[in-house]
Amino acid sequence: MNLINKPQLLDQLAASYALGSLRGGARRRFEALAQASLTVRTAGLLWQERMASLNELQAAQAPSENVWKRIQISLATQQQKAPGLAAEPGLLAQLRSSLRLWRGVGLAGALGTVAAVLVGVSQTGQWRNEAGALGTQVSQLQGQVSQLNGQLQAAPAIAYVAVLTDDKAAASLLATFDAKSGKLTLKRLGNFAEGADKSLQLWALPGQPKPGQSAGAPKSLGVLGSEAVIRLVADGAQVSQVPALAISLEPKGGVSGEAGPSGPVLFKGELIQTAL
């Protein structure tokens, strides 16, 4: 399957992979595609980054045992009143599966599933009392969804992403640009250590020159610290004009951005605009 030509499907698979809902053979096939394709690997890493940011915003929550007890009692009562409904298999299992998605963005999906069940039940005219009991739980979920939506609005708006690889195409750094805050974030993916007397310096590589014009020089975007996650201030207008990023190994503290890199270029990667 050529996921590169199907961006919507790639987005869905990458999100499922990051959430952990992509399992079995499908998960193994996605991992194999990610190893072979930088585009697929970038989509997966971007969604993992997004899920990591949501975990920082939202504390883990789980439904109380009373919720499951009420659902079991309601199902048992309904099956005694209307045996025909017992032919609906796995309803409790479906509710459990849906409610497991309460953490992070899955909370909205769980609410949709529960709401759909309640609508179907109300149409039968037989579960109105039970739906009223569960409606209280849905109201509580709606409040949680509203709170989560507010947190999502404060989450980073990733406009550009790049996976910087070494000469063996191994991913070494993930770069994302947040258009709202003007922050360029780099997360180390490998175990490269530059040494106490060296620094890594980030460069914006020039695009292809127009006919009759000379090639531009790389522009320094900043010197990286030794932390696992580095955040640099960047101009959105400048970033939008950058086709690729590179990282060179320089003397401690970096070099002047006017002359370009003085040391070897260790990592580089295309900067991609994303609507994910």
mmCIF file of C-alpha atoms in Angstrom:
data_model
loop_
_atom_site.group_PDB
_atom_site.id
_atom_site.type_symbol
_atom_site.label_atom_id
_atom_site.label_comp_id
_atom_site.label_asym_id
_atom_site.label_seq_id
_atom_site.Cartn_x
_atom_site.Cartn_y
_atom_site.Cartn_z
ATOM 1 C CA MET A 1 0.000 0.000 0.000
ATOM 2 C CA ASN A 2 1.354 3.400 -1.023
ATOM 3 C CA LEU A 3 0.471 5.549 1.986
ATOM 4 C CA ILE A 4 2.442 8.518 0.648
ATOM 5 C CA ASN A 5 -0.257 9.093 -1.988
ATOM 6 C CA LYS A 6 -3.023 8.719 0.630
ATOM 7 C CA PRO A 7 -2.279 11.421 3.245
ATOM 8 C CA GLN A 8 -5.632 11.071 5.012
ATOM 9 C CA LEU A 9 -5.168 7.322 5.499
ATOM 10 C CA LEU A 10 -1.561 7.863 6.586
ATOM 11 C CA ASP A 11 -2.739 10.424 9.147
ATOM 12 C CA GLN A 12 -5.332 8.001 10.549
ATOM 13 C CA LEU A 13 -2.884 5.097 10.755
ATOM 14 C CA ALA A 14 -0.202 7.257 12.376
ATOM 15 C CA ALA A 15 -2.690 8.522 14.960
ATOM 16 C CA SER A 16 -3.886 4.969 15.709
ATOM 17 C CA TYR A 17 -0.287 3.817 16.035
ATOM 18 C CA ALA A 18 0.513 6.599 18.511
ATOM 19 C CA LEU A 19 -2.673 5.914 20.509
ATOM 20 C CA GLY A 20 -1.869 2.189 20.645
ATOM 21 C CA SER A 21 -5.132 1.143 18.961
ATOM 22 C CA LEU A 22 -3.289 -0.146 15.869
ATOM 23 C CA ARG A 23 -2.430 -3.717 16.803
ATOM 24 C CA GLY A 24 -1.276 -7.061 15.495
ATOM 25 C CA GLY A 25 -0.328 -7.386 11.863
ATOM 26 C CA ALA A 26 -1.504 -3.865 11.017
ATOM 27 C CA ARG A 27 0.863 -2.389 13.597
ATOM 28 C CA ARG A 28 3.775 -4.488 12.318
ATOM 29 C CA ARG A 29 3.064 -3.464 8.710
ATOM 30 C CA PHE A 30 2.994 0.213 9.713
ATOM 31 C CA GLU A 31 6.332 -0.160 11.510
ATOM 32 C CA ALA A 32 7.827 -1.819 8.434
ATOM 33 C CA LEU A 33 6.567 1.018 6.222
ATOM 34 C CA ALA A 34 7.969 3.578 8.676
ATOM 35 C CA GLN A 35 11.403 1.982 8.470
ATOM 36 C CA ALA A 36 11.333 2.147 4.674
ATOM 37 C CA SER A 37 9.722 5.586 4.235
ATOM 38 C CA LEU A 38 10.800 8.859 5.854
ATOM 39 C CA THR A 39 7.321 10.327 5.205
ATOM 40 C CA VAL A 40 5.582 7.524 7.118
ATOM 41 C CA ARG A 41 8.171 7.702 9.888
ATOM 42 C CA THR A 42 7.678 11.460 10.170
ATOM 43 C CA ALA A 43 3.888 11.091 10.476
ATOM 44 C CA GLY A 44 4.295 8.491 13.232
ATOM 45 C CA LEU A 45 6.808 10.567 15.176
ATOM 46 C CA LEU A 46 4.642 13.677 14.883
ATOM 47 C CA TRP A 47 1.598 11.927 16.321
ATOM 48 C CA GLN A 48 3.704 10.429 19.114
ATOM 49 C CA GLU A 49 4.893 13.944 19.912
ATOM 50 C CA ARG A 50 1.288 15.189 19.989
ATOM 51 C CA MET A 51 0.170 12.360 22.262
ATOM 52 C CA ALA A 52 3.107 13.074 24.586
ATOM 53 C CA SER A 53 2.055 16.754 24.839
ATOM 54 C CA LEU A 54 -1.539 15.737 25.660
ATOM 55 C CA ASN A 55 -0.348 13.385 28.399
ATOM 56 C CA GLU A 56 1.396 16.344 30.008
ATOM 57 C CA LEU A 57 -1.822 18.387 29.905
ATOM 58 C CA GLN A 58 -4.318 15.745 31.014
ATOM 59 C CA ALA A 59 -3.951 13.561 34.074
ATOM 60 C CA ALA A 60 -4.894 9.905 33.604
ATOM 61 C CA GLN A 61 -8.523 9.147 34.430
ATOM 62 C CA ALA A 62 -10.453 5.917 34.643
ATOM 63 C CA PRO A 63 -14.183 5.258 35.101
ATOM 64 C CA SER A 64 -15.197 4.255 38.630
ATOM 65 C CA GLU A 65 -16.343 0.735 39.417
ATOM 66 C CA ASN A 66 -19.836 2.111 40.071
ATOM 67 C CA VAL A 67 -20.155 2.921 36.369
ATOM 68 C CA TRP A 68 -19.574 -0.702 35.367
ATOM 69 C CA LYS A 69 -21.900 -1.980 38.121
ATOM 70 C CA ARG A 70 -24.731 0.294 36.936
ATOM 71 C CA ILE A 71 -24.272 -0.827 33.328
ATOM 72 C CA GLN A 72 -24.279 -4.514 34.333
ATOM 73 C CA ILE A 73 -27.411 -4.094 36.460
ATOM 74 C CA SER A 74 -29.165 -2.192 33.623
ATOM 75 C CA LEU A 75 -28.283 -4.890 31.084
ATOM 76 C CA ALA A 76 -29.393 -7.714 33.363
ATOM 77 C CA THR A 77 -32.725 -5.976 34.090
ATOM 78 C CA GLN A 78 -33.385 -5.273 30.417
ATOM 79 C CA GLN A 79 -32.629 -8.832 29.341
ATOM 80 C CA GLN A 80 -35.183 -10.113 31.885
ATOM 81 C CA LYS A 81 -37.846 -7.687 30.588
ATOM 82 C CA ALA A 82 -37.126 -8.136 26.865
ATOM 83 C CA PRO A 83 -35.252 -11.384 26.064
ATOM 84 C CA GLY A 84 -35.096 -10.433 22.402
ATOM 85 C CA LEU A 85 -32.514 -7.821 23.222
ATOM 86 C CA ALA A 86 -30.175 -10.491 24.548
ATOM 87 C CA ALA A 87 -29.283 -11.251 20.933
ATOM 88 C CA GLU A 88 -27.279 -8.003 20.832
ATOM 89 C CA PRO A 89 -23.776 -9.468 21.468
ATOM 90 C CA GLY A 90 -20.942 -7.801 23.317
ATOM 91 C CA LEU A 91 -22.713 -4.550 24.264
ATOM 92 C CA LEU A 92 -20.962 -4.363 27.613
ATOM 93 C CA ALA A 93 -17.655 -5.232 25.951
ATOM 94 C CA GLN A 94 -18.241 -2.469 23.402
ATOM 95 C CA LEU A 95 -18.906 0.042 26.164
ATOM 96 C CA ARG A 96 -15.757 -1.032 28.010
ATOM 97 C CA SER A 97 -13.716 -0.770 24.819
ATOM 98 C CA SER A 98 -15.087 2.701 24.115
ATOM 99 C CA LEU A 99 -14.634 3.998 27.645
ATOM 100 C CA ARG A 100 -10.971 2.950 27.637
ATOM 101 C CA LEU A 101 -10.422 5.870 25.295
ATOM 102 C CA TRP A 102 -11.156 8.444 28.034
ATOM 103 C CA ARG A 103 -7.470 9.356 28.278
ATOM 104 C CA GLY A 104 -6.258 12.170 25.995
ATOM 105 C CA VAL A 105 -8.102 12.848 22.749
ATOM 106 C CA GLY A 106 -9.798 9.438 22.952
ATOM 107 C CA LEU A 107 -12.172 10.964 25.526
ATOM 108 C CA ALA A 108 -14.210 12.576 22.748
ATOM 109 C CA GLY A 109 -14.448 9.252 20.881
ATOM 110 C CA ALA A 110 -15.679 7.475 24.003
ATOM 111 C CA LEU A 111 -18.355 10.105 24.565
ATOM 112 C CA GLY A 112 -19.541 9.693 20.978
ATOM 113 C CA THR A 113 -19.839 5.918 21.411
ATOM 114 C CA VAL A 114 -21.800 6.187 24.658
ATOM 115 C CA ALA A 115 -24.062 8.858 23.139
ATOM 116 C CA ALA A 116 -24.761 6.643 20.104
ATOM 117 C CA VAL A 117 -25.751 3.753 22.395
ATOM 118 C CA LEU A 118 -28.092 5.997 24.367
ATOM 119 C CA VAL A 119 -29.765 7.315 21.194
ATOM 120 C CA GLY A 120 -30.347 3.785 19.910
ATOM 121 C CA VAL A 121 -31.763 2.717 23.265
ATOM 122 C CA SER A 122 -34.108 5.699 23.530
ATOM 123 C CA GLN A 123 -35.545 4.878 20.089
ATOM 124 C CA THR A 124 -36.601 1.442 21.273
ATOM 125 C CA GLY A 125 -38.733 3.075 23.978
ATOM 126 C CA GLN A 126 -37.673 0.351 26.433
ATOM 127 C CA TRP A 127 -34.526 1.719 28.055
ATOM 128 C CA ARG A 128 -35.623 5.217 28.909
ATOM 129 C CA ASN A 129 -35.237 4.716 32.641
ATOM 130 C CA GLU A 130 -31.821 3.125 32.190
ATOM 131 C CA ALA A 131 -30.793 5.886 29.777
ATOM 132 C CA GLY A 132 -31.720 8.452 32.403
ATOM 133 C CA ALA A 133 -29.378 6.804 34.901
ATOM 134 C CA LEU A 134 -26.562 6.690 32.367
ATOM 135 C CA GLY A 135 -27.363 10.238 31.237
ATOM 136 C CA THR A 136 -25.867 11.536 34.465
ATOM 137 C CA GLN A 137 -22.596 9.865 33.589
ATOM 138 C CA VAL A 138 -22.737 11.337 30.068
ATOM 139 C CA SER A 139 -23.249 14.827 31.513
ATOM 140 C CA GLN A 140 -20.132 14.367 33.597
ATOM 141 C CA LEU A 141 -18.253 13.241 30.514
ATOM 142 C CA GLN A 142 -19.407 16.310 28.621
ATOM 143 C CA GLY A 143 -17.878 18.500 31.298
ATOM 144 C CA GLN A 144 -14.610 16.599 31.003
ATOM 145 C CA VAL A 145 -14.674 16.960 27.212
ATOM 146 C CA SER A 146 -15.189 20.729 27.515
ATOM 147 C CA GLN A 147 -12.243 20.951 29.881
ATOM 148 C CA LEU A 148 -10.081 18.848 27.545
ATOM 149 C CA ASN A 149 -11.059 20.965 24.545
ATOM 150 C CA GLY A 150 -9.807 24.030 26.391
ATOM 151 C CA GLN A 151 -6.505 22.292 27.046
ATOM 152 C CA LEU A 152 -6.267 21.256 23.388
ATOM 153 C CA GLN A 153 -6.659 24.894 22.381
ATOM 154 C CA ALA A 154 -3.589 25.662 24.478
ATOM 155 C CA ALA A 155 -1.606 22.779 22.961
ATOM 156 C CA PRO A 156 1.140 23.558 20.418
ATOM 157 C CA ALA A 157 0.045 24.269 16.825
ATOM 158 C CA ILE A 158 2.660 22.324 14.883
ATOM 159 C CA ALA A 159 3.001 23.942 11.460
ATOM 160 C CA TYR A 160 6.298 22.393 10.274
ATOM 161 C CA VAL A 161 8.105 19.167 11.062
ATOM 162 C CA ALA A 162 11.430 17.645 10.053
ATOM 163 C CA VAL A 163 13.179 14.391 10.872
ATOM 164 C CA LEU A 164 16.935 14.971 10.808
ATOM 165 C CA THR A 165 18.859 11.840 9.888
ATOM 166 C CA ASP A 166 22.527 10.874 9.748
ATOM 167 C CA ASP A 167 24.427 9.570 6.719
ATOM 168 C CA LYS A 168 22.874 6.124 7.300
ATOM 169 C CA ALA A 169 19.299 7.534 7.246
ATOM 170 C CA ALA A 170 18.872 6.854 10.968
ATOM 171 C CA ALA A 171 16.552 9.370 12.658
ATOM 172 C CA SER A 172 18.567 11.423 15.158
ATOM 173 C CA LEU A 173 16.436 14.497 15.910
ATOM 174 C CA LEU A 174 12.793 15.481 15.499
ATOM 175 C CA ALA A 175 12.215 19.188 14.789
ATOM 176 C CA THR A 176 8.779 20.825 15.116
ATOM 177 C CA PHE A 177 7.789 24.470 14.741
ATOM 178 C CA ASP A 178 4.917 25.878 16.800
ATOM 179 C CA ALA A 179 3.373 28.730 14.822
ATOM 180 C CA LYS A 180 1.488 30.109 17.851
ATOM 181 C CA SER A 181 4.475 30.512 20.146
ATOM 182 C CA GLY A 182 7.188 30.906 17.491
ATOM 183 C CA LYS A 183 9.175 28.076 19.110
ATOM 184 C CA LEU A 184 11.321 25.618 17.199
ATOM 185 C CA THR A 185 11.576 22.449 19.303
ATOM 186 C CA LEU A 186 14.201 19.764 18.708
ATOM 187 C CA LYS A 187 13.981 16.395 20.443
ATOM 188 C CA ARG A 188 16.951 14.047 20.413
ATOM 189 C CA LEU A 189 15.998 10.569 19.160
ATOM 190 C CA GLY A 190 19.435 8.943 19.155
ATOM 191 C CA ASN A 191 22.251 8.645 21.666
ATOM 192 C CA PHE A 192 24.713 10.986 19.963
ATOM 193 C CA ALA A 193 26.845 13.015 22.396
ATOM 194 C CA GLU A 194 28.837 15.956 21.041
ATOM 195 C CA GLY A 195 31.430 16.069 23.829
ATOM 196 C CA ALA A 196 32.211 18.723 26.420
ATOM 197 C CA ASP A 197 34.302 20.861 24.035
ATOM 198 C CA LYS A 198 31.832 20.753 21.108
ATOM 199 C CA SER A 199 28.382 22.124 20.282
ATOM 200 C CA LEU A 200 25.708 21.220 17.776
ATOM 201 C CA GLN A 201 24.507 24.151 15.659
ATOM 202 C CA LEU A 202 21.250 24.287 13.694
ATOM 203 C CA TRP A 203 21.232 25.710 10.160
ATOM 204 C CA ALA A 204 18.538 26.676 7.665
ATOM 205 C CA LEU A 205 19.699 25.403 4.285
ATOM 206 C CA PRO A 206 19.069 27.617 1.220
ATOM 207 C CA GLY A 207 16.718 26.615 -1.563
ATOM 208 C CA GLN A 208 17.592 26.123 -5.186
ATOM 209 C CA PRO A 209 18.768 29.438 -6.719
ATOM 210 C CA LYS A 210 16.855 30.986 -9.579
ATOM 211 C CA PRO A 211 18.513 31.131 -13.000
ATOM 212 C CA GLY A 212 21.244 33.753 -12.996
ATOM 213 C CA GLN A 213 21.433 33.915 -9.199
ATOM 214 C CA SER A 214 24.092 32.447 -6.943
ATOM 215 C CA ALA A 215 23.256 29.914 -4.265
ATOM 216 C CA GLY A 216 22.557 31.381 -0.847
ATOM 217 C CA ALA A 217 24.483 30.495 2.273
ATOM 218 C CA PRO A 218 23.109 28.506 5.224
ATOM 219 C CA LYS A 219 21.729 30.644 8.057
ATOM 220 C CA SER A 220 22.255 29.789 11.711
ATOM 221 C CA LEU A 221 19.067 29.192 13.703
ATOM 222 C CA GLY A 222 20.858 28.683 17.008
ATOM 223 C CA VAL A 223 23.203 26.527 19.055
ATOM 224 C CA LEU A 224 21.765 23.416 20.684
ATOM 225 C CA GLY A 225 22.198 22.656 24.356
ATOM 226 C CA SER A 226 22.905 19.211 25.732
ATOM 227 C CA GLU A 227 19.301 18.656 26.891
ATOM 228 C CA ALA A 228 17.099 15.925 25.411
ATOM 229 C CA VAL A 229 14.611 18.599 24.280
ATOM 230 C CA ILE A 230 15.841 21.988 23.020
ATOM 231 C CA ARG A 231 13.583 24.964 22.309
ATOM 232 C CA LEU A 232 14.720 27.858 20.119
ATOM 233 C CA VAL A 233 12.931 31.074 19.138
ATOM 234 C CA ALA A 234 12.319 31.273 15.389
ATOM 235 C CA ASP A 235 10.629 33.678 12.983
ATOM 236 C CA GLY A 236 7.591 32.080 11.338
ATOM 237 C CA ALA A 237 8.158 33.975 8.070
ATOM 238 C CA GLN A 238 11.743 32.752 8.005
ATOM 239 C CA VAL A 239 10.822 29.151 8.762
ATOM 240 C CA SER A 240 8.239 29.089 5.970
ATOM 241 C CA GLN A 241 11.006 29.826 3.462
ATOM 242 C CA VAL A 242 13.344 27.069 4.688
ATOM 243 C CA PRO A 243 13.392 23.908 2.533
ATOM 244 C CA ALA A 244 15.609 21.862 4.862
ATOM 245 C CA LEU A 245 17.478 21.907 8.168
ATOM 246 C CA ALA A 246 20.984 20.720 9.003
ATOM 247 C CA ILE A 247 23.056 20.326 12.149
ATOM 248 C CA SER A 248 26.826 20.684 12.216
ATOM 249 C CA LEU A 249 29.415 19.886 14.848
ATOM 250 C CA GLU A 250 31.142 23.097 15.924
ATOM 251 C CA PRO A 251 33.510 24.360 18.638
ATOM 252 C CA LYS A 252 31.911 24.970 22.019
ATOM 253 C CA GLY A 253 29.360 27.794 21.757
ATOM 254 C CA GLY A 254 28.999 27.538 17.969
ATOM 255 C CA VAL A 255 30.277 29.807 15.220
ATOM 256 C CA SER A 256 29.132 33.011 13.579
ATOM 257 C CA GLY A 257 26.101 32.485 11.366
ATOM 258 C CA GLU A 258 27.519 34.606 8.560
ATOM 259 C CA ALA A 259 30.123 32.195 7.190
ATOM 260 C CA GLY A 260 28.100 28.998 7.483
ATOM 261 C CA PRO A 261 29.172 25.754 9.192
ATOM 262 C CA SER A 262 32.865 25.316 9.929
ATOM 263 C CA GLY A 263 32.588 21.698 11.055
ATOM 264 C CA PRO A 264 31.067 18.568 9.521
ATOM 265 C CA VAL A 265 27.322 18.381 8.875
ATOM 266 C CA LEU A 266 26.089 15.416 10.922
ATOM 267 C CA PHE A 267 22.315 15.495 10.433
ATOM 268 C CA LYS A 268 19.913 16.986 7.934
ATOM 269 C CA GLY A 269 16.319 16.646 6.830
ATOM 270 C CA GLU A 270 13.576 18.268 4.772
ATOM 271 C CA LEU A 271 11.290 20.715 6.578
ATOM 272 C CA ILE A 272 7.691 19.779 5.769
ATOM 273 C CA GLN A 273 4.603 21.907 6.241
ATOM 274 C CA THR A 274 1.922 19.858 7.897
ATOM 275 C CA ALA A 275 -1.821 20.118 8.470
ATOM 276 C CA LEU A 276 -1.886 17.159 10.865
#
